[in-house]
Amino acid sequence: MAEFRVTPWEVEGEVDYEKLLLQFGADPIPEGIIEELPKPVLLPLKRGYFYAHRDFDKFVEDWKEEKKISVVTGRGPSGPMHLGHILPFYAARWFQEKMGAFVLIPISDDEKYLVRKERKVSEVERFARENLVDILAVGFDPERTRIVIDFEDTYLYKPAVIVAKRVTFSTMKAVFGLTNESNVGWVFYPAVQMVHLFLPQLLLGPHRVLVPVAVDQDPYIRVARDVAEKVGLVKTAGLLSKFMPSLESPFGKMSTSGGVEQKVIWLTDDKETVRRKIMKYAFSGGAPTVEEHRKYGGKPEIDVSFLYLLYFFEEDDRKIREIEESYRSGEMLTGELKAYAAEKIASFLEEHQMRRSKVLDAGPEEKLSEYRLNEEEKRAVLEWGKDL
Ligand code: TYM
């Protein structure tokens, strides 16, 4: 496999996920842990899309002991959201519904402003608003969920400074791949994201916080873990996923960098568009001709439509096994597999879009206000760390 590089701001090449674990020093999901979780288990976790962790076992232990637990997952508003971006939020909702977790959702408009020269403040602010409609559509419980927006929530600055004091420039350079040409905002920003990861503890006292994200966000978890105990907090836990594959490659990341539409399924795509994109672009593990396919069979493990079904959209274990066997044996054709996957994805999106229009009808700002920190909570953040 060719060389690859994964940072929070760039993913190049075809990712070798096992190699990446060694590079990052995270662990594979421990055996047996899935059985301990409430049913139905979050599909991408059960099927190995979430494939690595840091202290997930301790998080599950704390849940079993009925201790307080939280989940943090966020969004950097760099454009409209695609299917891959929304997955960690559906995961967070599962942790809230099934395990009673408090959920904190940060919006890092500052980050996305800092990391691209050409980006304007007004752009990231607009995308923050647009993305929030999708995030609200996921359906979090307002009693147990808070949303923070970096440019607006200036009370985050003080804890960010407290955290920043404990991270050296050489750590930032090594962990995030920063260079002398990186602007200084970019050097500081990781301290802000570390505060996101700590925030449930600032609000509710020290307890275990799990961060479900794609593996590109792991560097933030690593530095947060180094600092947590130094500031009297519990070490952050992480649950790391692969990337949702790009339409065009089972090894690539669904991403719009480079602006290629054909790699991506947008959250706003309608049934016809999903079908057209899957039929036309989804990388196939089938043989080049029907005759050859019937004779030699297909390769589900590299077929993007199959992977979408396996990781996200086919809940039924028996059905996914049947599809796998039938495709591998050559009985099921690529066209049939694609049509089935397109149907499943479109119906997931239809439900998401229905909830999205409800948010729009209710008024997104009003809906958002249910999730913002109240005055008492803001004070708690500002009171934190007096002796640090
Ligand atoms: P962002 O906005 O780049 O991505 C949002 C979330 O989606 C994940 N992700 C993907 N997952 C699967 N397949 C893909 N192709 C794919 N592309 C992106 C990302 O890993 C992320 O979980 N810095 C963050 C935003 C942030 C945050 C946080 C995340 C701010 N504070 C605290 C977690 C916790 C970012 O830019 O994500």
Short mmCIF file of C-alpha atoms and ligand atoms in Angstrom, two decimals:
data_model
loop_
_atom_site.label_atom_id
_atom_site.label_comp_id
_atom_site.label_asym_id
_atom_site.label_seq_id
_atom_site.Cartn_x
_atom_site.Cartn_y
_atom_site.Cartn_z
CA MET A 1 0.00 0.00 0.00
CA ALA A 2 1.24 3.48 -0.84
CA GLU A 3 2.43 6.02 1.76
CA PHE A 4 -0.28 7.80 3.70
CA ARG A 5 -0.52 10.64 6.19
CA VAL A 6 -3.27 11.44 8.67
CA THR A 7 -3.51 14.71 10.61
CA PRO A 8 -6.66 16.46 11.87
CA TRP A 9 -6.46 18.77 8.86
CA GLU A 10 -5.36 16.52 6.04
CA VAL A 11 -5.62 12.90 5.03
CA GLU A 12 -3.41 11.85 2.15
CA GLY A 13 -3.19 8.51 0.40
CA GLU A 14 -4.79 5.19 1.20
CA VAL A 15 -4.99 4.75 4.94
CA ASP A 16 -3.60 1.56 6.49
CA TYR A 17 -5.65 1.56 9.70
CA GLU A 18 -3.60 -1.06 11.51
CA LYS A 19 -0.36 0.77 10.81
CA LEU A 20 -1.98 3.99 11.97
CA LEU A 21 -2.80 2.41 15.34
CA LEU A 22 0.88 1.62 15.79
CA GLN A 23 1.82 5.18 14.79
CA PHE A 24 -0.72 6.71 17.15
CA GLY A 25 -0.36 4.15 19.93
CA ALA A 26 -4.09 3.45 20.42
CA ASP A 27 -5.42 -0.03 21.20
CA PRO A 28 -7.77 -2.32 19.25
CA ILE A 29 -11.26 -2.68 20.77
CA PRO A 30 -10.92 -5.26 23.57
CA GLU A 31 -12.49 -8.62 22.99
CA GLY A 32 -15.78 -9.24 24.73
CA ILE A 33 -16.60 -5.61 25.42
CA ILE A 34 -19.32 -5.42 22.76
CA GLU A 35 -21.33 -8.11 24.57
CA GLU A 36 -21.42 -5.99 27.69
CA LEU A 37 -23.13 -3.06 25.96
CA PRO A 38 -26.87 -2.37 25.82
CA LYS A 39 -28.73 -3.83 22.83
CA PRO A 40 -29.09 -3.19 20.00
CA VAL A 41 -25.40 -2.29 20.01
CA LEU A 42 -24.43 0.74 17.95
CA LEU A 43 -23.98 -0.81 14.49
CA PRO A 44 -20.65 0.77 13.48
CA LEU A 45 -19.23 -0.36 16.82
CA LYS A 46 -20.54 -3.89 16.54
CA ARG A 47 -19.23 -4.24 12.97
CA GLY A 48 -15.76 -2.86 13.57
CA TYR A 49 -16.00 0.59 11.98
CA PHE A 50 -15.10 1.97 15.40
CA TYR A 51 -11.98 -0.11 15.62
CA ALA A 52 -9.68 1.38 18.24
CA HIS A 53 -9.85 3.07 21.61
CA ARG A 54 -8.24 4.65 24.62
CA ASP A 55 -9.81 3.67 27.96
CA PHE A 56 -13.15 2.68 26.40
CA ASP A 57 -13.07 -0.30 28.78
CA LYS A 58 -12.87 2.09 31.75
CA PHE A 59 -15.77 4.11 30.36
CA VAL A 60 -17.87 0.94 30.15
CA GLU A 61 -16.76 -0.03 33.67
CA ASP A 62 -17.88 3.35 35.00
CA TRP A 63 -21.23 2.98 33.25
CA LYS A 64 -21.71 -0.46 34.78
CA GLU A 65 -21.01 1.04 38.19
CA GLU A 66 -23.61 3.70 37.42
CA LYS A 67 -21.11 6.51 37.64
CA LYS A 68 -21.62 9.72 35.73
CA ILE A 69 -20.36 9.49 32.11
CA SER A 70 -20.19 11.95 29.24
CA VAL A 71 -19.54 11.99 25.53
CA VAL A 72 -17.98 14.83 23.51
CA THR A 73 -18.00 15.00 19.75
CA GLY A 74 -17.86 18.07 17.55
CA ARG A 75 -17.76 19.63 14.13
CA GLY A 76 -15.46 22.08 12.39
CA PRO A 77 -17.78 23.96 10.02
CA SER A 78 -15.79 23.96 6.79
CA GLY A 79 -18.72 23.36 4.44
CA PRO A 80 -21.92 21.33 4.21
CA MET A 81 -21.88 18.00 6.06
CA HIS A 82 -21.66 14.62 4.37
CA LEU A 83 -22.63 11.18 5.64
CA GLY A 84 -19.22 10.57 7.25
CA HIS A 85 -19.40 13.75 9.32
CA ILE A 86 -22.74 12.95 10.93
CA LEU A 87 -21.83 9.43 12.11
CA PRO A 88 -20.08 10.42 15.35
CA PHE A 89 -23.20 12.40 16.28
CA TYR A 90 -25.48 9.42 15.79
CA ALA A 91 -22.98 7.45 17.89
CA ALA A 92 -23.19 10.12 20.61
CA ARG A 93 -26.99 9.90 20.54
CA TRP A 94 -26.75 6.15 21.04
CA PHE A 95 -24.53 6.67 24.11
CA GLN A 96 -27.04 9.15 25.43
CA GLU A 97 -30.11 6.99 24.84
CA LYS A 98 -28.69 3.63 25.83
CA MET A 99 -26.13 4.52 28.47
CA GLY A 100 -27.46 7.80 29.83
CA ALA A 101 -24.42 9.89 28.85
CA PHE A 102 -24.37 13.67 29.05
CA VAL A 103 -23.37 14.97 25.59
CA LEU A 104 -21.29 18.03 24.76
CA ILE A 105 -21.11 19.24 21.15
CA PRO A 106 -18.50 21.87 20.26
CA ILE A 107 -18.47 23.79 16.99
CA SER A 108 -14.91 24.83 16.08
CA ASP A 109 -15.51 27.71 13.67
CA ASP A 110 -12.20 29.18 14.92
CA GLU A 111 -10.31 26.04 13.86
CA LYS A 112 -11.70 26.00 10.35
CA TYR A 113 -11.00 29.71 10.00
CA LEU A 114 -7.38 29.29 11.09
CA VAL A 115 -6.36 26.32 8.99
CA ARG A 116 -7.23 27.62 5.51
CA LYS A 117 -5.76 30.86 4.27
CA GLU A 118 -8.57 31.68 1.87
CA ARG A 119 -11.42 31.15 4.35
CA LYS A 120 -13.42 34.14 5.56
CA VAL A 121 -14.95 34.60 9.02
CA SER A 122 -18.40 34.97 7.48
CA GLU A 123 -18.02 31.60 5.73
CA VAL A 124 -17.26 29.56 8.83
CA GLU A 125 -20.01 31.37 10.73
CA ARG A 126 -22.52 30.57 8.01
CA PHE A 127 -21.47 26.92 7.83
CA ALA A 128 -21.66 26.68 11.63
CA ARG A 129 -25.33 27.67 11.42
CA GLU A 130 -26.02 25.30 8.53
CA ASN A 131 -24.23 22.38 10.19
CA LEU A 132 -26.09 22.98 13.44
CA VAL A 133 -29.37 22.28 11.68
CA ASP A 134 -28.08 18.80 10.82
CA ILE A 135 -26.69 18.25 14.29
CA LEU A 136 -29.96 19.31 15.91
CA ALA A 137 -31.79 16.96 13.53
CA VAL A 138 -29.96 14.01 15.11
CA GLY A 139 -32.28 14.48 18.07
CA PHE A 140 -30.36 14.99 21.31
CA ASP A 141 -32.12 15.35 24.65
CA PRO A 142 -31.91 19.09 25.52
CA GLU A 143 -31.84 18.26 29.24
CA ARG A 144 -28.61 16.30 28.86
CA THR A 145 -26.89 17.97 25.91
CA ARG A 146 -24.98 21.23 25.53
CA ILE A 147 -23.66 22.94 22.41
CA VAL A 148 -20.78 25.42 22.46
CA ILE A 149 -19.60 27.60 19.58
CA ASP A 150 -16.01 28.82 19.87
CA PHE A 151 -16.35 32.27 18.30
CA GLU A 152 -19.40 33.04 20.42
CA ASP A 153 -18.57 31.40 23.73
CA THR A 154 -15.78 33.55 25.05
CA TYR A 155 -15.90 31.88 28.48
CA LEU A 156 -13.91 29.07 26.81
CA TYR A 157 -10.88 31.34 26.55
CA LYS A 158 -9.90 31.25 30.21
CA PRO A 159 -9.76 27.44 30.57
CA ALA A 160 -8.01 27.30 27.17
CA VAL A 161 -5.24 29.51 28.53
CA ILE A 162 -4.95 27.36 31.66
CA VAL A 163 -4.61 24.28 29.46
CA ALA A 164 -2.29 25.95 26.93
CA LYS A 165 0.20 26.76 29.68
CA ARG A 166 0.73 23.03 30.13
CA VAL A 167 1.48 22.11 26.51
CA THR A 168 4.83 22.94 24.95
CA PHE A 169 5.38 24.19 21.43
CA SER A 170 7.48 21.14 20.67
CA THR A 171 4.56 18.85 21.64
CA MET A 172 2.21 20.82 19.40
CA LYS A 173 4.69 20.58 16.55
CA ALA A 174 5.29 16.87 16.99
CA VAL A 175 1.67 15.82 17.55
CA PHE A 176 -0.03 18.06 15.00
CA GLY A 177 2.67 18.34 12.38
CA LEU A 178 2.80 22.15 12.69
CA THR A 179 5.65 24.00 11.02
CA ASN A 180 7.29 27.40 11.41
CA GLU A 181 4.92 28.66 8.72
CA SER A 182 1.80 27.69 10.69
CA ASN A 183 0.05 30.78 12.01
CA VAL A 184 0.09 31.15 15.81
CA GLY A 185 -3.68 30.76 16.09
CA TRP A 186 -3.24 27.29 14.70
CA VAL A 187 -0.61 26.59 17.35
CA PHE A 188 -3.03 27.68 20.10
CA TYR A 189 -6.22 26.10 18.77
CA PRO A 190 -5.53 22.55 20.09
CA ALA A 191 -5.80 23.99 23.62
CA VAL A 192 -9.35 25.07 22.76
CA GLN A 193 -10.29 21.60 21.55
CA MET A 194 -8.73 20.14 24.71
CA VAL A 195 -11.11 22.36 26.68
CA HIS A 196 -14.00 20.93 24.65
CA LEU A 197 -12.93 17.48 25.75
CA PHE A 198 -12.68 18.60 29.38
CA LEU A 199 -15.83 20.69 29.43
CA PRO A 200 -18.27 18.10 30.84
CA GLN A 201 -15.86 17.74 33.76
CA LEU A 202 -15.73 21.50 34.28
CA LEU A 203 -19.53 21.54 34.36
CA LEU A 204 -20.26 18.38 36.33
CA GLY A 205 -17.04 17.62 38.24
CA PRO A 206 -14.35 15.05 37.38
CA HIS A 207 -15.67 11.95 35.59
CA ARG A 208 -14.99 9.80 32.52
CA VAL A 209 -15.57 11.46 29.16
CA LEU A 210 -15.57 9.45 25.92
CA VAL A 211 -14.78 11.04 22.57
CA PRO A 212 -16.15 9.09 19.56
CA VAL A 213 -14.45 10.44 16.43
CA ALA A 214 -12.71 9.30 13.28
CA VAL A 215 -9.08 8.52 13.90
CA ASP A 216 -7.89 11.87 12.44
CA GLN A 217 -9.00 13.53 15.70
CA ASP A 218 -6.94 11.25 17.92
CA PRO A 219 -4.03 13.71 18.31
CA TYR A 220 -6.31 15.99 20.36
CA ILE A 221 -7.25 13.10 22.62
CA ARG A 222 -3.59 12.24 23.11
CA VAL A 223 -2.56 15.71 24.25
CA ALA A 224 -5.68 16.04 26.40
CA ARG A 225 -4.78 12.79 28.15
CA ASP A 226 -1.31 14.13 28.91
CA VAL A 227 -2.73 17.22 30.55
CA ALA A 228 -5.95 15.93 32.24
CA GLU A 229 -4.47 14.69 35.49
CA LYS A 230 -2.18 17.72 35.79
CA VAL A 231 -5.30 19.88 36.04
CA GLY A 232 -7.21 17.57 38.38
CA LEU A 233 -9.37 15.85 35.76
CA VAL A 234 -9.96 12.26 34.67
CA LYS A 235 -8.05 11.15 31.56
CA THR A 236 -10.11 11.50 28.40
CA ALA A 237 -11.26 8.26 26.76
CA GLY A 238 -11.46 7.85 22.98
CA LEU A 239 -13.38 5.66 20.57
CA LEU A 240 -11.79 5.84 17.14
CA SER A 241 -13.38 5.00 13.82
CA LYS A 242 -12.07 4.42 10.36
CA PHE A 243 -13.16 6.94 7.74
CA MET A 244 -16.36 6.45 5.90
CA PRO A 245 -14.98 5.35 2.54
CA SER A 246 -15.15 7.73 -0.36
CA LEU A 247 -17.50 6.55 -3.13
CA GLU A 248 -14.51 6.04 -5.35
CA SER A 249 -12.26 3.99 -3.07
CA PRO A 250 -12.64 1.62 -0.13
CA PHE A 251 -9.38 3.00 1.29
CA GLY A 252 -9.95 6.72 0.74
CA LYS A 253 -11.78 9.11 3.04
CA MET A 254 -15.15 10.58 2.13
CA SER A 255 -13.94 14.14 1.76
CA THR A 256 -14.50 17.22 -0.32
CA SER A 257 -10.93 18.49 -0.32
CA GLY A 258 -10.06 18.95 -3.92
CA GLY A 259 -13.75 19.60 -4.48
CA VAL A 260 -14.62 16.31 -6.11
CA GLU A 261 -18.38 15.82 -5.87
CA GLN A 262 -18.23 12.20 -6.94
CA LYS A 263 -16.61 11.09 -3.71
CA VAL A 264 -19.37 12.25 -1.42
CA ILE A 265 -22.96 11.65 -0.37
CA TRP A 266 -24.38 14.83 1.13
CA LEU A 267 -26.93 14.83 3.93
CA THR A 268 -29.23 16.75 1.62
CA ASP A 269 -29.00 14.32 -1.32
CA ASP A 270 -32.39 12.97 -2.36
CA LYS A 271 -33.19 9.38 -3.26
CA GLU A 272 -32.55 9.83 -6.95
CA THR A 273 -29.20 11.51 -6.37
CA VAL A 274 -28.06 8.80 -3.96
CA ARG A 275 -29.04 6.14 -6.45
CA ARG A 276 -27.30 7.88 -9.32
CA LYS A 277 -24.10 8.42 -7.34
CA ILE A 278 -23.94 4.85 -6.05
CA MET A 279 -24.69 3.35 -9.46
CA LYS A 280 -22.22 5.55 -11.26
CA TYR A 281 -19.35 6.07 -8.83
CA ALA A 282 -19.36 3.53 -5.98
CA PHE A 283 -16.20 1.45 -6.28
CA SER A 284 -17.13 -2.12 -7.06
CA GLY A 285 -15.52 -5.33 -5.87
CA GLY A 286 -17.25 -7.18 -8.68
CA ALA A 287 -15.57 -8.78 -11.67
CA PRO A 288 -15.38 -6.73 -14.90
CA THR A 289 -18.05 -8.70 -16.78
CA VAL A 290 -21.19 -10.52 -15.64
CA GLU A 291 -19.76 -13.79 -16.97
CA GLU A 292 -16.57 -13.41 -14.97
CA HIS A 293 -18.51 -12.29 -11.92
CA ARG A 294 -20.73 -15.36 -12.08
CA LYS A 295 -17.64 -17.54 -12.50
CA TYR A 296 -15.16 -15.99 -10.02
CA GLY A 297 -17.44 -14.02 -7.69
CA GLY A 298 -16.99 -10.56 -6.16
CA LYS A 299 -14.87 -9.13 -3.34
CA PRO A 300 -17.19 -7.64 -0.73
CA GLU A 301 -14.27 -6.47 1.46
CA ILE A 302 -13.29 -3.84 -1.13
CA ASP A 303 -16.76 -3.04 -2.43
CA VAL A 304 -17.83 0.40 -1.22
CA SER A 305 -21.58 -0.35 -1.39
CA PHE A 306 -21.04 -3.47 0.67
CA LEU A 307 -18.93 -1.59 3.22
CA TYR A 308 -21.63 1.08 3.61
CA LEU A 309 -24.17 -1.66 4.32
CA LEU A 310 -21.86 -3.55 6.65
CA TYR A 311 -20.80 -0.61 8.78
CA PHE A 312 -23.87 1.59 8.80
CA PHE A 313 -27.03 0.61 7.03
CA GLU A 314 -27.84 -3.12 7.28
CA GLU A 315 -28.85 -3.77 10.88
CA ASP A 316 -29.79 -7.38 10.26
CA ASP A 317 -26.80 -9.67 10.92
CA ARG A 318 -28.25 -12.58 8.97
CA LYS A 319 -29.04 -10.42 5.96
CA ILE A 320 -25.55 -8.90 5.78
CA ARG A 321 -24.01 -12.38 5.93
CA GLU A 322 -26.31 -13.56 3.14
CA ILE A 323 -25.35 -10.58 0.99
CA GLU A 324 -21.67 -11.17 1.65
CA GLU A 325 -21.84 -14.84 0.71
CA SER A 326 -24.04 -14.31 -2.29
CA TYR A 327 -21.81 -11.53 -3.66
CA ARG A 328 -18.64 -13.49 -3.00
CA SER A 329 -20.04 -16.52 -4.77
CA GLY A 330 -21.04 -14.47 -7.81
CA GLU A 331 -24.74 -15.05 -7.38
CA MET A 332 -25.46 -11.43 -6.45
CA LEU A 333 -24.40 -8.95 -9.12
CA THR A 334 -22.83 -5.53 -8.55
CA GLY A 335 -25.93 -3.79 -9.90
CA GLU A 336 -28.15 -5.62 -7.43
CA LEU A 337 -25.86 -4.88 -4.50
CA LYS A 338 -25.68 -1.22 -5.47
CA ALA A 339 -29.44 -0.87 -5.84
CA TYR A 340 -29.96 -2.40 -2.40
CA ALA A 341 -27.32 -0.17 -0.75
CA ALA A 342 -28.72 2.95 -2.44
CA GLU A 343 -32.18 2.11 -1.14
CA LYS A 344 -30.92 1.71 2.44
CA ILE A 345 -28.84 4.91 2.39
CA ALA A 346 -31.67 6.91 0.86
CA SER A 347 -34.10 5.76 3.51
CA PHE A 348 -31.66 6.73 6.31
CA LEU A 349 -31.29 10.13 4.67
CA GLU A 350 -35.02 10.57 4.22
CA GLU A 351 -35.51 10.17 7.95
CA HIS A 352 -32.66 12.53 8.71
CA GLN A 353 -34.06 15.07 6.26
CA MET A 354 -37.51 14.82 7.79
CA ARG A 355 -36.10 15.68 11.21
CA ARG A 356 -34.03 18.41 9.55
CA SER A 357 -37.11 20.09 8.14
CA LYS A 358 -38.76 19.91 11.55
CA VAL A 359 -35.80 21.83 12.99
CA LEU A 360 -36.13 24.41 10.21
CA ASP A 361 -39.87 24.72 10.76
CA ALA A 362 -39.46 25.14 14.51
CA GLY A 363 -36.76 27.80 13.97
CA PRO A 364 -33.14 26.66 14.33
CA GLU A 365 -32.12 29.54 16.63
CA GLU A 366 -34.92 28.80 19.03
CA LYS A 367 -34.13 25.12 18.98
CA LEU A 368 -30.43 25.85 19.47
CA SER A 369 -31.16 28.01 22.52
CA GLU A 370 -32.40 24.91 24.36
CA TYR A 371 -28.87 23.53 24.20
CA ARG A 372 -26.77 26.55 25.12
CA LEU A 373 -25.07 26.94 28.49
CA ASN A 374 -27.11 28.86 31.06
CA GLU A 375 -25.56 31.57 33.25
CA GLU A 376 -24.84 29.20 36.10
CA GLU A 377 -23.06 26.77 33.80
CA LYS A 378 -20.98 29.58 32.28
CA ARG A 379 -20.00 30.67 35.78
CA ALA A 380 -18.92 27.11 36.61
CA VAL A 381 -16.57 27.18 33.61
CA LEU A 382 -15.14 30.53 34.64
CA GLU A 383 -14.69 29.44 38.25
CA TRP A 384 -12.72 26.35 37.24
CA GLY A 385 -8.97 26.20 37.79
CA LYS A 386 -8.52 29.00 40.34
CA ASP A 387 -5.59 27.18 41.94
CA LEU A 388 -3.91 26.14 38.73
P1 TYM B 1 -14.63 17.69 11.30
O1 TYM B 1 -15.65 18.74 11.19
O2 TYM B 1 -13.53 17.63 10.32
O3 TYM B 1 -15.35 16.30 11.28
C1 TYM B 1 -16.47 16.01 12.12
C2 TYM B 1 -16.38 14.58 12.62
O4 TYM B 1 -16.46 13.69 11.52
C3 TYM B 1 -15.32 12.85 11.47
N1 TYM B 1 -15.04 12.65 10.03
C4 TYM B 1 -15.33 11.51 9.42
N2 TYM B 1 -15.82 10.38 9.91
C5 TYM B 1 -15.97 9.40 9.04
N3 TYM B 1 -15.68 9.47 7.74
C6 TYM B 1 -15.18 10.57 7.20
N4 TYM B 1 -14.91 10.59 5.91
C7 TYM B 1 -14.99 11.68 8.06
N5 TYM B 1 -14.53 12.91 7.91
C8 TYM B 1 -14.58 13.48 9.13
C9 TYM B 1 -14.22 13.58 12.22
O5 TYM B 1 -13.29 12.69 12.77
C10 TYM B 1 -15.03 14.26 13.31
O6 TYM B 1 -15.30 13.35 14.37
N6 TYM B 1 -11.73 19.34 15.08
C11 TYM B 1 -12.98 18.67 14.74
C12 TYM B 1 -14.19 19.33 15.37
C13 TYM B 1 -14.15 19.32 16.87
C14 TYM B 1 -14.26 18.20 17.71
C15 TYM B 1 -14.15 18.70 19.03
C16 TYM B 1 -14.41 16.84 17.47
C17 TYM B 1 -14.01 20.43 17.66
N7 TYM B 1 -14.01 20.05 18.96
C18 TYM B 1 -14.21 17.86 20.13
C19 TYM B 1 -14.49 16.01 18.59
C20 TYM B 1 -14.38 16.51 19.90
C21 TYM B 1 -13.15 18.65 13.24
O7 TYM B 1 -12.63 19.47 12.54
O8 TYM B 1 -14.03 17.68 12.78
#
